[in-house]
């Protein structure tokens, strides 16, 4: 996560509420600058937060990125965090979110083939049931924030991978607030 994103989506506010100052937030965001941007599980499951980048052709290109910095507003590291798959069209597109790119199934297929893995697992998009396949089940979105932004009513999910690379999905709803009755009612999609 970047400092700007944590301020927009509530982490900064949560730290201020709980600790009364920004020191804990600063420690976390400084730490975030050292986290890996991608991971590979057993050479078959490529994991990133967002998606692919038109500036990166190989895993070696990713290994060459200087990670120890604030996430820039454009470029390959930004794309790995903020790009999204598109199920219509092919190639690269400009993201409607204002940063990152969209990429078609031809892009994910070529990148996976060139780099020898089966599945790109990502998390950047809210999906109502907690996970969603795209690009002929080559791209998987796993979203772990239930009831995103306290209003979307979406489920969350965790993917488990066993020693044989078999995947299973654990879906869950948000926990009710203290004193609030449990409800499975979700907001209409146009609110999310």
mmCIF file with all atom_site columns, C-alpha atoms in Angstrom:
data_model
loop_
_atom_site.group_PDB
_atom_site.id
_atom_site.type_symbol
_atom_site.label_atom_id
_atom_site.label_alt_id
_atom_site.label_comp_id
_atom_site.label_asym_id
_atom_site.label_entity_id
_atom_site.label_seq_id
_atom_site.pdbx_PDB_ins_code
_atom_site.Cartn_x
_atom_site.Cartn_y
_atom_site.Cartn_z
_atom_site.occupancy
_atom_site.B_iso_or_equiv
_atom_site.pdbx_formal_charge
_atom_site.auth_seq_id
_atom_site.auth_comp_id
_atom_site.auth_asym_id
_atom_site.auth_atom_id
_atom_site.pdbx_PDB_model_num
ATOM 1   C CA . UNK A 1 1   ? 0.000   0.000   0.000   1.00 0.00 ? 1   UNK A CA 1
ATOM 2   C CA . UNK A 1 2   ? 1.086   3.548   -0.599  1.00 0.00 ? 2   UNK A CA 1
ATOM 3   C CA . UNK A 1 3   ? 0.815   6.438   1.840   1.00 0.00 ? 3   UNK A CA 1
ATOM 4   C CA . UNK A 1 4   ? -1.779  8.185   -0.300  1.00 0.00 ? 4   UNK A CA 1
ATOM 5   C CA . UNK A 1 5   ? -3.963  5.081   -0.634  1.00 0.00 ? 5   UNK A CA 1
ATOM 6   C CA . UNK A 1 6   ? -3.843  4.386   3.108   1.00 0.00 ? 6   UNK A CA 1
ATOM 7   C CA . UNK A 1 7   ? -5.066  7.926   3.726   1.00 0.00 ? 7   UNK A CA 1
ATOM 8   C CA . UNK A 1 8   ? -7.912  7.673   1.222   1.00 0.00 ? 8   UNK A CA 1
ATOM 9   C CA . UNK A 1 9   ? -9.163  4.232   2.293   1.00 0.00 ? 9   UNK A CA 1
ATOM 10  C CA . UNK A 1 10  ? -9.075  4.570   6.063   1.00 0.00 ? 10  UNK A CA 1
ATOM 11  C CA . UNK A 1 11  ? -5.873  3.060   7.468   1.00 0.00 ? 11  UNK A CA 1
ATOM 12  C CA . UNK A 1 12  ? -4.493  6.466   8.442   1.00 0.00 ? 12  UNK A CA 1
ATOM 13  C CA . UNK A 1 13  ? -7.786  7.405   10.146  1.00 0.00 ? 13  UNK A CA 1
ATOM 14  C CA . UNK A 1 14  ? -7.908  4.076   11.969  1.00 0.00 ? 14  UNK A CA 1
ATOM 15  C CA . UNK A 1 15  ? -4.376  4.600   13.339  1.00 0.00 ? 15  UNK A CA 1
ATOM 16  C CA . UNK A 1 16  ? -5.258  8.131   14.437  1.00 0.00 ? 16  UNK A CA 1
ATOM 17  C CA . UNK A 1 17  ? -8.406  6.882   16.220  1.00 0.00 ? 17  UNK A CA 1
ATOM 18  C CA . UNK A 1 18  ? -6.632  4.016   17.975  1.00 0.00 ? 18  UNK A CA 1
ATOM 19  C CA . UNK A 1 19  ? -3.270  5.625   18.794  1.00 0.00 ? 19  UNK A CA 1
ATOM 20  C CA . UNK A 1 20  ? -3.948  9.374   18.789  1.00 0.00 ? 20  UNK A CA 1
ATOM 21  C CA . UNK A 1 21  ? -1.125  10.264  16.409  1.00 0.00 ? 21  UNK A CA 1
ATOM 22  C CA . UNK A 1 22  ? 0.399   9.202   13.104  1.00 0.00 ? 22  UNK A CA 1
ATOM 23  C CA . UNK A 1 23  ? 3.492   7.419   14.464  1.00 0.00 ? 23  UNK A CA 1
ATOM 24  C CA . UNK A 1 24  ? 2.077   3.876   14.082  1.00 0.00 ? 24  UNK A CA 1
ATOM 25  C CA . UNK A 1 25  ? 0.801   4.727   10.585  1.00 0.00 ? 25  UNK A CA 1
ATOM 26  C CA . UNK A 1 26  ? 4.269   6.025   9.640   1.00 0.00 ? 26  UNK A CA 1
ATOM 27  C CA . UNK A 1 27  ? 5.979   2.867   10.923  1.00 0.00 ? 27  UNK A CA 1
ATOM 28  C CA . UNK A 1 28  ? 3.587   0.667   8.913   1.00 0.00 ? 28  UNK A CA 1
ATOM 29  C CA . UNK A 1 29  ? 3.877   2.693   5.705   1.00 0.00 ? 29  UNK A CA 1
ATOM 30  C CA . UNK A 1 30  ? 7.675   2.739   5.998   1.00 0.00 ? 30  UNK A CA 1
ATOM 31  C CA . UNK A 1 31  ? 7.528   -1.049  6.415   1.00 0.00 ? 31  UNK A CA 1
ATOM 32  C CA . UNK A 1 32  ? 5.230   -1.387  3.371   1.00 0.00 ? 32  UNK A CA 1
ATOM 33  C CA . UNK A 1 33  ? 8.059   0.058   1.250   1.00 0.00 ? 33  UNK A CA 1
ATOM 34  C CA . UNK A 1 34  ? 10.045  -3.145  1.908   1.00 0.00 ? 34  UNK A CA 1
ATOM 35  C CA . UNK A 1 35  ? 7.327   -5.725  1.257   1.00 0.00 ? 35  UNK A CA 1
ATOM 36  C CA . UNK A 1 36  ? 7.689   -7.823  -1.902  1.00 0.00 ? 36  UNK A CA 1
ATOM 37  C CA . UNK A 1 37  ? 5.508   -6.658  -4.792  1.00 0.00 ? 37  UNK A CA 1
ATOM 38  C CA . UNK A 1 38  ? 5.017   -10.161 -6.198  1.00 0.00 ? 38  UNK A CA 1
ATOM 39  C CA . UNK A 1 39  ? 5.472   -13.789 -5.170  1.00 0.00 ? 39  UNK A CA 1
ATOM 40  C CA . UNK A 1 40  ? 5.697   -17.104 -6.993  1.00 0.00 ? 40  UNK A CA 1
ATOM 41  C CA . UNK A 1 41  ? 4.282   -20.259 -5.407  1.00 0.00 ? 41  UNK A CA 1
ATOM 42  C CA . UNK A 1 42  ? 6.039   -23.432 -6.565  1.00 0.00 ? 42  UNK A CA 1
ATOM 43  C CA . UNK A 1 43  ? 6.693   -21.877 -9.975  1.00 0.00 ? 43  UNK A CA 1
ATOM 44  C CA . UNK A 1 44  ? 2.997   -22.155 -10.941 1.00 0.00 ? 44  UNK A CA 1
ATOM 45  C CA . UNK A 1 45  ? 1.059   -19.467 -9.086  1.00 0.00 ? 45  UNK A CA 1
ATOM 46  C CA . UNK A 1 46  ? 2.174   -15.883 -9.765  1.00 0.00 ? 46  UNK A CA 1
ATOM 47  C CA . UNK A 1 47  ? 0.792   -13.516 -7.113  1.00 0.00 ? 47  UNK A CA 1
ATOM 48  C CA . UNK A 1 48  ? 0.533   -9.736  -7.163  1.00 0.00 ? 48  UNK A CA 1
ATOM 49  C CA . UNK A 1 49  ? -1.870  -7.150  -5.814  1.00 0.00 ? 49  UNK A CA 1
ATOM 50  C CA . UNK A 1 50  ? -3.071  -5.717  -9.126  1.00 0.00 ? 50  UNK A CA 1
ATOM 51  C CA . UNK A 1 51  ? -1.944  -7.175  -12.394 1.00 0.00 ? 51  UNK A CA 1
ATOM 52  C CA . UNK A 1 52  ? 0.504   -6.987  -15.242 1.00 0.00 ? 52  UNK A CA 1
ATOM 53  C CA . UNK A 1 53  ? 2.413   -4.118  -16.832 1.00 0.00 ? 53  UNK A CA 1
ATOM 54  C CA . UNK A 1 54  ? 3.202   -3.298  -20.460 1.00 0.00 ? 54  UNK A CA 1
ATOM 55  C CA . UNK A 1 55  ? 6.702   -2.406  -19.201 1.00 0.00 ? 55  UNK A CA 1
ATOM 56  C CA . UNK A 1 56  ? 7.450   -5.910  -17.891 1.00 0.00 ? 56  UNK A CA 1
ATOM 57  C CA . UNK A 1 57  ? 7.948   -8.983  -20.062 1.00 0.00 ? 57  UNK A CA 1
ATOM 58  C CA . UNK A 1 58  ? 9.478   -11.384 -17.575 1.00 0.00 ? 58  UNK A CA 1
ATOM 59  C CA . UNK A 1 59  ? 9.846   -12.277 -13.939 1.00 0.00 ? 59  UNK A CA 1
ATOM 60  C CA . UNK A 1 60  ? 13.477  -11.154 -14.273 1.00 0.00 ? 60  UNK A CA 1
ATOM 61  C CA . UNK A 1 61  ? 12.203  -7.678  -15.185 1.00 0.00 ? 61  UNK A CA 1
ATOM 62  C CA . UNK A 1 62  ? 10.208  -7.671  -11.936 1.00 0.00 ? 62  UNK A CA 1
ATOM 63  C CA . UNK A 1 63  ? 13.256  -8.800  -9.933  1.00 0.00 ? 63  UNK A CA 1
ATOM 64  C CA . UNK A 1 64  ? 15.141  -5.753  -11.251 1.00 0.00 ? 64  UNK A CA 1
ATOM 65  C CA . UNK A 1 65  ? 12.656  -3.263  -9.788  1.00 0.00 ? 65  UNK A CA 1
ATOM 66  C CA . UNK A 1 66  ? 13.859  -1.166  -6.849  1.00 0.00 ? 66  UNK A CA 1
ATOM 67  C CA . UNK A 1 67  ? 11.201  -1.986  -4.258  1.00 0.00 ? 67  UNK A CA 1
ATOM 68  C CA . UNK A 1 68  ? 12.438  0.127   -1.353  1.00 0.00 ? 68  UNK A CA 1
ATOM 69  C CA . UNK A 1 69  ? 10.460  3.252   -2.177  1.00 0.00 ? 69  UNK A CA 1
ATOM 70  C CA . UNK A 1 70  ? 7.025   4.813   -2.083  1.00 0.00 ? 70  UNK A CA 1
ATOM 71  C CA . UNK A 1 71  ? 4.926   3.378   -4.909  1.00 0.00 ? 71  UNK A CA 1
ATOM 72  C CA . UNK A 1 72  ? 5.175   5.741   -7.896  1.00 0.00 ? 72  UNK A CA 1
ATOM 73  C CA . UNK A 1 73  ? 2.039   7.050   -9.615  1.00 0.00 ? 73  UNK A CA 1
ATOM 74  C CA . UNK A 1 74  ? 2.930   5.353   -12.911 1.00 0.00 ? 74  UNK A CA 1
ATOM 75  C CA . UNK A 1 75  ? 5.272   2.725   -14.290 1.00 0.00 ? 75  UNK A CA 1
ATOM 76  C CA . UNK A 1 76  ? 5.832   -0.993  -13.746 1.00 0.00 ? 76  UNK A CA 1
ATOM 77  C CA . UNK A 1 77  ? 5.604   -1.108  -9.941  1.00 0.00 ? 77  UNK A CA 1
ATOM 78  C CA . UNK A 1 78  ? 2.427   0.964   -10.038 1.00 0.00 ? 78  UNK A CA 1
ATOM 79  C CA . UNK A 1 79  ? 0.973   -1.436  -12.619 1.00 0.00 ? 79  UNK A CA 1
ATOM 80  C CA . UNK A 1 80  ? 1.758   -4.519  -10.520 1.00 0.00 ? 80  UNK A CA 1
ATOM 81  C CA . UNK A 1 81  ? -0.309  -2.947  -7.739  1.00 0.00 ? 81  UNK A CA 1
ATOM 82  C CA . UNK A 1 82  ? -3.149  -1.257  -9.621  1.00 0.00 ? 82  UNK A CA 1
ATOM 83  C CA . UNK A 1 83  ? -3.749  -2.879  -13.045 1.00 0.00 ? 83  UNK A CA 1
ATOM 84  C CA . UNK A 1 84  ? -6.888  -4.939  -13.715 1.00 0.00 ? 84  UNK A CA 1
ATOM 85  C CA . UNK A 1 85  ? -7.826  -7.742  -16.115 1.00 0.00 ? 85  UNK A CA 1
ATOM 86  C CA . UNK A 1 86  ? -10.485 -6.915  -18.662 1.00 0.00 ? 86  UNK A CA 1
ATOM 87  C CA . UNK A 1 87  ? -12.798 -9.584  -20.015 1.00 0.00 ? 87  UNK A CA 1
ATOM 88  C CA . UNK A 1 88  ? -13.628 -7.684  -23.184 1.00 0.00 ? 88  UNK A CA 1
ATOM 89  C CA . UNK A 1 89  ? -11.128 -6.884  -25.898 1.00 0.00 ? 89  UNK A CA 1
ATOM 90  C CA . UNK A 1 90  ? -7.455  -7.705  -26.106 1.00 0.00 ? 90  UNK A CA 1
ATOM 91  C CA . UNK A 1 91  ? -4.145  -6.031  -25.448 1.00 0.00 ? 91  UNK A CA 1
ATOM 92  C CA . UNK A 1 92  ? -3.541  -3.132  -23.125 1.00 0.00 ? 92  UNK A CA 1
ATOM 93  C CA . UNK A 1 93  ? -5.870  -0.323  -22.187 1.00 0.00 ? 93  UNK A CA 1
ATOM 94  C CA . UNK A 1 94  ? -5.839  2.701   -19.923 1.00 0.00 ? 94  UNK A CA 1
ATOM 95  C CA . UNK A 1 95  ? -7.413  1.942   -16.562 1.00 0.00 ? 95  UNK A CA 1
ATOM 96  C CA . UNK A 1 96  ? -10.643 3.811   -15.808 1.00 0.00 ? 96  UNK A CA 1
ATOM 97  C CA . UNK A 1 97  ? -9.342  4.098   -12.221 1.00 0.00 ? 97  UNK A CA 1
ATOM 98  C CA . UNK A 1 98  ? -6.804  6.701   -13.378 1.00 0.00 ? 98  UNK A CA 1
ATOM 99  C CA . UNK A 1 99  ? -3.677  4.656   -12.653 1.00 0.00 ? 99  UNK A CA 1
ATOM 100 C CA . UNK A 1 100 ? -2.394  1.340   -13.914 1.00 0.00 ? 100 UNK A CA 1
ATOM 101 C CA . UNK A 1 101 ? -3.641  -0.431  -17.037 1.00 0.00 ? 101 UNK A CA 1
ATOM 102 C CA . UNK A 1 102 ? -6.208  -2.956  -18.113 1.00 0.00 ? 102 UNK A CA 1
ATOM 103 C CA . UNK A 1 103 ? -5.015  -6.116  -19.837 1.00 0.00 ? 103 UNK A CA 1
ATOM 104 C CA . UNK A 1 104 ? -6.802  -8.633  -22.004 1.00 0.00 ? 104 UNK A CA 1
ATOM 105 C CA . UNK A 1 105 ? -6.701  -12.417 -21.883 1.00 0.00 ? 105 UNK A CA 1
ATOM 106 C CA . UNK A 1 106 ? -4.109  -12.451 -24.671 1.00 0.00 ? 106 UNK A CA 1
ATOM 107 C CA . UNK A 1 107 ? -1.723  -10.484 -22.439 1.00 0.00 ? 107 UNK A CA 1
ATOM 108 C CA . UNK A 1 108 ? -2.153  -12.753 -19.404 1.00 0.00 ? 108 UNK A CA 1
ATOM 109 C CA . UNK A 1 109 ? -1.858  -15.878 -21.569 1.00 0.00 ? 109 UNK A CA 1
ATOM 110 C CA . UNK A 1 110 ? 1.377   -14.667 -23.187 1.00 0.00 ? 110 UNK A CA 1
ATOM 111 C CA . UNK A 1 111 ? 2.932   -13.522 -19.894 1.00 0.00 ? 111 UNK A CA 1
ATOM 112 C CA . UNK A 1 112 ? 2.085   -16.845 -18.197 1.00 0.00 ? 112 UNK A CA 1
ATOM 113 C CA . UNK A 1 113 ? 3.411   -18.870 -21.133 1.00 0.00 ? 113 UNK A CA 1
ATOM 114 C CA . UNK A 1 114 ? 6.619   -16.810 -21.415 1.00 0.00 ? 114 UNK A CA 1
ATOM 115 C CA . UNK A 1 115 ? 7.265   -17.135 -17.677 1.00 0.00 ? 115 UNK A CA 1
ATOM 116 C CA . UNK A 1 116 ? 6.132   -20.739 -17.230 1.00 0.00 ? 116 UNK A CA 1
ATOM 117 C CA . UNK A 1 117 ? 3.303   -20.430 -14.715 1.00 0.00 ? 117 UNK A CA 1
ATOM 118 C CA . UNK A 1 118 ? -0.374  -21.441 -14.789 1.00 0.00 ? 118 UNK A CA 1
ATOM 119 C CA . UNK A 1 119 ? -2.317  -18.840 -12.800 1.00 0.00 ? 119 UNK A CA 1
ATOM 120 C CA . UNK A 1 120 ? -2.045  -15.169 -11.947 1.00 0.00 ? 120 UNK A CA 1
ATOM 121 C CA . UNK A 1 121 ? -3.608  -14.597 -8.504  1.00 0.00 ? 121 UNK A CA 1
ATOM 122 C CA . UNK A 1 122 ? -4.450  -11.031 -7.527  1.00 0.00 ? 122 UNK A CA 1
ATOM 123 C CA . UNK A 1 123 ? -6.577  -9.096  -5.058  1.00 0.00 ? 123 UNK A CA 1
ATOM 124 C CA . UNK A 1 124 ? -7.150  -5.541  -6.228  1.00 0.00 ? 124 UNK A CA 1
ATOM 125 C CA . UNK A 1 125 ? -10.835 -5.677  -7.245  1.00 0.00 ? 125 UNK A CA 1
ATOM 126 C CA . UNK A 1 126 ? -13.846 -6.121  -5.008  1.00 0.00 ? 126 UNK A CA 1
ATOM 127 C CA . UNK A 1 127 ? -15.867 -9.126  -6.152  1.00 0.00 ? 127 UNK A CA 1
ATOM 128 C CA . UNK A 1 128 ? -19.223 -9.967  -4.571  1.00 0.00 ? 128 UNK A CA 1
ATOM 129 C CA . UNK A 1 129 ? -18.561 -13.619 -3.707  1.00 0.00 ? 129 UNK A CA 1
ATOM 130 C CA . UNK A 1 130 ? -14.971 -13.010 -2.524  1.00 0.00 ? 130 UNK A CA 1
ATOM 131 C CA . UNK A 1 131 ? -13.245 -14.555 -5.533  1.00 0.00 ? 131 UNK A CA 1
ATOM 132 C CA . UNK A 1 132 ? -13.693 -14.529 -9.275  1.00 0.00 ? 132 UNK A CA 1
ATOM 133 C CA . UNK A 1 133 ? -12.012 -16.216 -12.252 1.00 0.00 ? 133 UNK A CA 1
ATOM 134 C CA . UNK A 1 134 ? -11.340 -14.427 -15.529 1.00 0.00 ? 134 UNK A CA 1
ATOM 135 C CA . UNK A 1 135 ? -9.342  -14.959 -18.717 1.00 0.00 ? 135 UNK A CA 1
ATOM 136 C CA . UNK A 1 136 ? -10.411 -18.595 -19.104 1.00 0.00 ? 136 UNK A CA 1
ATOM 137 C CA . UNK A 1 137 ? -9.537  -19.334 -15.463 1.00 0.00 ? 137 UNK A CA 1
ATOM 138 C CA . UNK A 1 138 ? -5.959  -18.094 -15.873 1.00 0.00 ? 138 UNK A CA 1
ATOM 139 C CA . UNK A 1 139 ? -6.494  -14.962 -13.728 1.00 0.00 ? 139 UNK A CA 1
ATOM 140 C CA . UNK A 1 140 ? -7.991  -15.246 -10.256 1.00 0.00 ? 140 UNK A CA 1
ATOM 141 C CA . UNK A 1 141 ? -9.115  -12.330 -8.095  1.00 0.00 ? 141 UNK A CA 1
ATOM 142 C CA . UNK A 1 142 ? -9.284  -13.095 -4.365  1.00 0.00 ? 142 UNK A CA 1
ATOM 143 C CA . UNK A 1 143 ? -10.695 -10.227 -2.286  1.00 0.00 ? 143 UNK A CA 1
ATOM 144 C CA . UNK A 1 144 ? -10.286 -10.467 1.479   1.00 0.00 ? 144 UNK A CA 1
ATOM 145 C CA . UNK A 1 145 ? -12.210 -7.401  2.712   1.00 0.00 ? 145 UNK A CA 1
ATOM 146 C CA . UNK A 1 146 ? -15.824 -8.278  3.584   1.00 0.00 ? 146 UNK A CA 1
ATOM 147 C CA . UNK A 1 147 ? -18.426 -5.535  3.210   1.00 0.00 ? 147 UNK A CA 1
ATOM 148 C CA . UNK A 1 148 ? -15.893 -3.317  1.449   1.00 0.00 ? 148 UNK A CA 1
ATOM 149 C CA . UNK A 1 149 ? -15.912 0.327   2.574   1.00 0.00 ? 149 UNK A CA 1
ATOM 150 C CA . UNK A 1 150 ? -18.654 -0.676  5.060   1.00 0.00 ? 150 UNK A CA 1
ATOM 151 C CA . UNK A 1 151 ? -21.303 -0.584  2.357   1.00 0.00 ? 151 UNK A CA 1
ATOM 152 C CA . UNK A 1 152 ? -20.855 -3.099  -0.469  1.00 0.00 ? 152 UNK A CA 1
ATOM 153 C CA . UNK A 1 153 ? -22.191 -6.215  1.256   1.00 0.00 ? 153 UNK A CA 1
ATOM 154 C CA . UNK A 1 154 ? -19.627 -8.410  -0.492  1.00 0.00 ? 154 UNK A CA 1
ATOM 155 C CA . UNK A 1 155 ? -18.237 -11.634 0.889   1.00 0.00 ? 155 UNK A CA 1
ATOM 156 C CA . UNK A 1 156 ? -14.507 -12.051 1.404   1.00 0.00 ? 156 UNK A CA 1
ATOM 157 C CA . UNK A 1 157 ? -12.286 -14.986 0.578   1.00 0.00 ? 157 UNK A CA 1
ATOM 158 C CA . UNK A 1 158 ? -9.009  -16.642 1.409   1.00 0.00 ? 158 UNK A CA 1
ATOM 159 C CA . UNK A 1 159 ? -7.468  -19.111 -1.013  1.00 0.00 ? 159 UNK A CA 1
ATOM 160 C CA . UNK A 1 160 ? -5.706  -22.110 0.465   1.00 0.00 ? 160 UNK A CA 1
ATOM 161 C CA . UNK A 1 161 ? -3.116  -23.973 -1.603  1.00 0.00 ? 161 UNK A CA 1
ATOM 162 C CA . UNK A 1 162 ? -1.995  -27.434 -0.516  1.00 0.00 ? 162 UNK A CA 1
ATOM 163 C CA . UNK A 1 163 ? 1.314   -29.205 -1.192  1.00 0.00 ? 163 UNK A CA 1
ATOM 164 C CA . UNK A 1 164 ? -0.056  -30.478 -4.529  1.00 0.00 ? 164 UNK A CA 1
ATOM 165 C CA . UNK A 1 165 ? -1.107  -26.938 -5.571  1.00 0.00 ? 165 UNK A CA 1
ATOM 166 C CA . UNK A 1 166 ? -4.792  -27.815 -5.227  1.00 0.00 ? 166 UNK A CA 1
ATOM 167 C CA . UNK A 1 167 ? -6.756  -24.690 -4.421  1.00 0.00 ? 167 UNK A CA 1
ATOM 168 C CA . UNK A 1 168 ? -9.707  -24.292 -2.098  1.00 0.00 ? 168 UNK A CA 1
ATOM 169 C CA . UNK A 1 169 ? -11.585 -21.161 -1.137  1.00 0.00 ? 169 UNK A CA 1
ATOM 170 C CA . UNK A 1 170 ? -12.764 -20.110 2.304   1.00 0.00 ? 170 UNK A CA 1
ATOM 171 C CA . UNK A 1 171 ? -15.486 -17.462 1.966   1.00 0.00 ? 171 UNK A CA 1
ATOM 172 C CA . UNK A 1 172 ? -16.735 -15.368 4.848   1.00 0.00 ? 172 UNK A CA 1
ATOM 173 C CA . UNK A 1 173 ? -19.017 -12.437 5.654   1.00 0.00 ? 173 UNK A CA 1
ATOM 174 C CA . UNK A 1 174 ? -18.175 -9.464  7.820   1.00 0.00 ? 174 UNK A CA 1
ATOM 175 C CA . UNK A 1 175 ? -18.536 -9.779  11.549  1.00 0.00 ? 175 UNK A CA 1
ATOM 176 C CA . UNK A 1 176 ? -21.485 -7.790  12.905  1.00 0.00 ? 176 UNK A CA 1
ATOM 177 C CA . UNK A 1 177 ? -20.671 -4.736  15.014  1.00 0.00 ? 177 UNK A CA 1
ATOM 178 C CA . UNK A 1 178 ? -21.252 -5.085  18.737  1.00 0.00 ? 178 UNK A CA 1
ATOM 179 C CA . UNK A 1 179 ? -24.947 -4.896  19.485  1.00 0.00 ? 179 UNK A CA 1
ATOM 180 C CA . UNK A 1 180 ? -25.879 -5.145  15.789  1.00 0.00 ? 180 UNK A CA 1
ATOM 181 C CA . UNK A 1 181 ? -27.998 -8.090  14.661  1.00 0.00 ? 181 UNK A CA 1
ATOM 182 C CA . UNK A 1 182 ? -26.400 -10.297 12.026  1.00 0.00 ? 182 UNK A CA 1
ATOM 183 C CA . UNK A 1 183 ? -27.784 -9.725  8.531   1.00 0.00 ? 183 UNK A CA 1
ATOM 184 C CA . UNK A 1 184 ? -26.957 -11.315 5.191   1.00 0.00 ? 184 UNK A CA 1
ATOM 185 C CA . UNK A 1 185 ? -28.595 -8.495  3.218   1.00 0.00 ? 185 UNK A CA 1
ATOM 186 C CA . UNK A 1 186 ? -26.200 -6.840  0.816   1.00 0.00 ? 186 UNK A CA 1
ATOM 187 C CA . UNK A 1 187 ? -26.217 -3.450  -0.863  1.00 0.00 ? 187 UNK A CA 1
ATOM 188 C CA . UNK A 1 188 ? -27.202 -3.279  -4.528  1.00 0.00 ? 188 UNK A CA 1
ATOM 189 C CA . UNK A 1 189 ? -24.168 -3.292  -6.846  1.00 0.00 ? 189 UNK A CA 1
ATOM 190 C CA . UNK A 1 190 ? -24.685 0.329   -7.897  1.00 0.00 ? 190 UNK A CA 1
ATOM 191 C CA . UNK A 1 191 ? -23.625 1.424   -4.370  1.00 0.00 ? 191 UNK A CA 1
ATOM 192 C CA . UNK A 1 192 ? -20.261 -0.357  -4.681  1.00 0.00 ? 192 UNK A CA 1
#
